[in-house]
């Protein structure tokens, strides 16, 4: 189990065991086994963004420790599939659950990839054969995700619109007053 151990100066267990027991699911088990936890950020393409600029942006995200996209907003220049595939090419998982979207790391899969079936998880995750295989899995997920979203249904991985984020006209004076006070 991946959790911070309490120090002698902080003996409280914060009910980790109870919480883990109450919220145990197959996906929780998979995510815990794949530690460290994915850390994502939002990528919003801007008008005129070039592919080189997008690649630099994804590389910067990676260098800052981000491992996945939490959200993106498709634009006419940057359709969803283009953004997700480019992120993956630059080492950023295209979805917020990152390695949680990988095919489960079973002894059978490891054998299929020519690896020892008892290879420790941290070694398996870093192995080039596993990385290449799981990248293919994520590419298939991108295709399935984009196809499913062509139906126009809501998706947790994209922002459907910016409606509802505007300030009502009658609140603008109060907002400006608050802003000036800062």
Coordinates of C-alpha atoms in Angstrom, one line a residue:
X1 CA 0.0 0.0 0.0
X2 CA 1.4 3.5 -0.9
X3 CA 0.9 5.9 1.9
X4 CA 2.9 8.2 4.0
X5 CA 4.1 6.6 7.2
X6 CA 3.4 8.6 10.3
X7 CA 6.4 9.7 12.2
X8 CA 7.0 9.2 16.0
X9 CA 5.9 12.9 16.5
X10 CA 2.7 12.2 14.7
X11 CA 1.4 8.8 15.9
X12 CA -2.2 9.2 14.5
X13 CA -2.9 6.8 11.7
X14 CA -5.5 9.1 10.1
X15 CA -7.8 6.1 9.7
X16 CA -5.9 5.0 6.6
X17 CA -6.7 1.3 7.1
X18 CA -10.4 2.0 7.6
X19 CA -10.5 4.3 4.6
X20 CA -8.7 1.9 2.4
X21 CA -11.0 -1.0 3.5
X22 CA -14.2 1.1 2.9
X23 CA -13.1 2.4 -0.5
X24 CA -11.4 -0.7 -1.9
X25 CA -12.1 -1.3 -5.6
X26 CA -10.3 -3.1 -8.4
X27 CA -9.3 0.3 -9.9
X28 CA -8.0 1.6 -6.5
X29 CA -5.8 -1.6 -6.3
X30 CA -4.5 -1.0 -9.8
X31 CA -3.7 2.7 -9.1
X32 CA -1.9 1.9 -5.8
X33 CA 0.2 -0.8 -7.5
X34 CA 1.2 1.7 -10.2
X35 CA 2.5 4.3 -7.8
X36 CA 3.5 7.1 -8.0
X37 CA 0.2 8.7 -8.4
X38 CA -0.4 10.5 -11.8
X39 CA -0.1 14.3 -11.6
X40 CA -1.9 16.1 -14.3
X41 CA -2.6 19.6 -15.6
X42 CA -4.9 21.2 -18.1
X43 CA -3.8 22.0 -21.6
X44 CA -5.7 24.6 -23.5
X45 CA -4.5 25.2 -27.1
X46 CA -4.5 28.9 -28.1
X47 CA -5.2 30.4 -31.5
X48 CA -2.1 30.1 -33.7
X49 CA -0.4 27.5 -31.6
X50 CA 2.1 25.6 -33.7
X51 CA 3.0 21.9 -33.3
X52 CA 6.5 22.9 -32.2
X53 CA 5.1 25.2 -29.5
X54 CA 2.7 22.5 -28.3
X55 CA 5.6 19.9 -28.1
X56 CA 7.7 22.4 -26.1
X57 CA 4.7 23.0 -23.8
X58 CA 4.3 19.2 -23.2
X59 CA 8.0 18.8 -22.6
X60 CA 7.9 21.7 -20.1
X61 CA 5.0 20.0 -18.4
X62 CA 6.9 16.8 -18.2
X63 CA 10.1 18.6 -16.9
X64 CA 7.9 20.1 -14.1
X65 CA 6.8 16.7 -13.0
X66 CA 3.4 16.4 -14.6
X67 CA 2.6 13.0 -16.0
X68 CA -0.8 13.3 -17.6
X69 CA -3.5 15.6 -19.0
X70 CA -6.4 16.4 -16.7
X71 CA -8.3 18.2 -19.3
X72 CA -8.1 19.8 -22.7
X73 CA -10.3 21.9 -24.9
X74 CA -10.5 21.0 -28.6
X75 CA -10.4 23.9 -31.1
X76 CA -10.8 23.9 -34.9
X77 CA -7.0 24.0 -35.2
X78 CA -6.4 21.5 -32.4
X79 CA -9.0 18.8 -32.5
X80 CA -9.1 16.5 -29.4
X81 CA -7.4 13.6 -31.1
X82 CA -4.4 15.7 -32.3
X83 CA -3.8 17.1 -28.8
X84 CA -4.1 13.7 -27.1
X85 CA -1.8 12.0 -29.6
X86 CA 0.8 14.8 -29.4
X87 CA 0.8 14.7 -25.6
X88 CA 1.4 11.0 -25.7
X89 CA 4.3 11.3 -28.2
X90 CA 5.9 13.8 -25.7
X91 CA 5.6 11.5 -22.7
X92 CA 2.4 12.9 -21.2
X93 CA -0.4 10.4 -20.7
X94 CA -3.5 11.7 -22.5
X95 CA -5.9 11.0 -19.7
X96 CA -6.0 12.0 -16.1
X97 CA -5.7 8.4 -14.8
X98 CA -2.4 8.0 -16.7
X99 CA -1.0 4.5 -16.1
X100 CA -4.3 3.5 -14.5
X101 CA -5.5 3.3 -18.2
X102 CA -2.8 0.7 -19.0
X103 CA -3.7 -2.9 -19.5
X104 CA -3.2 -4.6 -16.1
X105 CA 0.4 -5.7 -15.4
X106 CA -0.2 -9.4 -15.0
X107 CA 2.4 -12.2 -15.1
X108 CA 0.8 -13.3 -18.4
X109 CA 1.3 -9.9 -20.0
X110 CA 4.9 -9.8 -18.8
X111 CA 5.6 -13.2 -20.2
X112 CA 3.9 -12.1 -23.5
X113 CA 6.4 -9.2 -23.6
X114 CA 9.3 -11.6 -23.0
X115 CA 9.8 -10.5 -19.4
X116 CA 10.0 -12.5 -16.2
X117 CA 6.5 -13.0 -14.9
X118 CA 7.6 -12.0 -11.3
X119 CA 9.3 -8.8 -12.4
X120 CA 8.7 -6.1 -9.7
X121 CA 6.1 -3.6 -10.7
X122 CA 8.5 -0.6 -10.6
X123 CA 10.9 -2.3 -12.9
X124 CA 8.1 -3.5 -15.2
X125 CA 6.7 0.0 -15.5
X126 CA 10.1 1.4 -16.6
X127 CA 10.9 -1.4 -19.0
X128 CA 11.0 -0.3 -22.7
X129 CA 8.9 -3.3 -23.9
X130 CA 6.2 -2.4 -21.4
X131 CA 6.3 1.3 -22.2
X132 CA 6.0 0.6 -26.0
X133 CA 3.1 -1.9 -25.4
X134 CA 1.2 0.4 -23.1
X135 CA 1.7 3.3 -25.5
X136 CA -0.2 1.2 -28.1
X137 CA -2.9 0.6 -25.5
X138 CA -3.3 4.4 -24.9
X139 CA -3.3 5.0 -28.7
X140 CA -6.3 2.6 -29.0
X141 CA -8.0 4.3 -26.1
X142 CA -7.6 7.7 -27.8
X143 CA -9.3 6.3 -30.9
X144 CA -12.1 4.8 -28.9
X145 CA -12.5 7.9 -26.8
X146 CA -12.6 10.2 -29.9
X147 CA -15.1 7.9 -31.6
X148 CA -17.4 7.8 -28.6
X149 CA -17.3 11.6 -28.2
X150 CA -18.3 12.2 -31.8
X151 CA -21.8 11.3 -30.6
X152 CA -21.8 14.6 -28.7
X153 CA -22.2 13.2 -25.3
X154 CA -20.4 14.7 -22.3
X155 CA -16.9 13.6 -21.4
X156 CA -15.0 14.1 -18.2
X157 CA -11.7 14.6 -20.1
X158 CA -12.7 17.7 -22.1
X159 CA -14.3 21.0 -21.3
X160 CA -17.6 21.1 -23.2
X161 CA -17.8 24.9 -23.2
X162 CA -17.0 28.0 -21.3
X163 CA -20.7 28.8 -20.7
X164 CA -21.5 29.5 -17.1
X165 CA -18.1 30.9 -16.3
X166 CA -18.9 34.5 -17.1
X167 CA -19.7 37.1 -14.4
X168 CA -23.3 38.3 -14.5
X169 CA -23.4 42.0 -15.5
X170 CA -25.0 43.1 -12.2
X171 CA -22.0 41.6 -10.2
X172 CA -19.2 43.3 -12.3
X173 CA -19.1 46.5 -10.1
X174 CA -18.8 44.5 -6.9
X175 CA -16.1 42.3 -8.6
X176 CA -14.1 45.3 -9.7
X177 CA -14.3 46.8 -6.2
X178 CA -13.0 43.6 -4.8
X179 CA -10.3 43.3 -7.4
X180 CA -9.1 46.9 -6.8
X181 CA -8.9 46.2 -3.0
X182 CA -6.4 43.5 -3.7

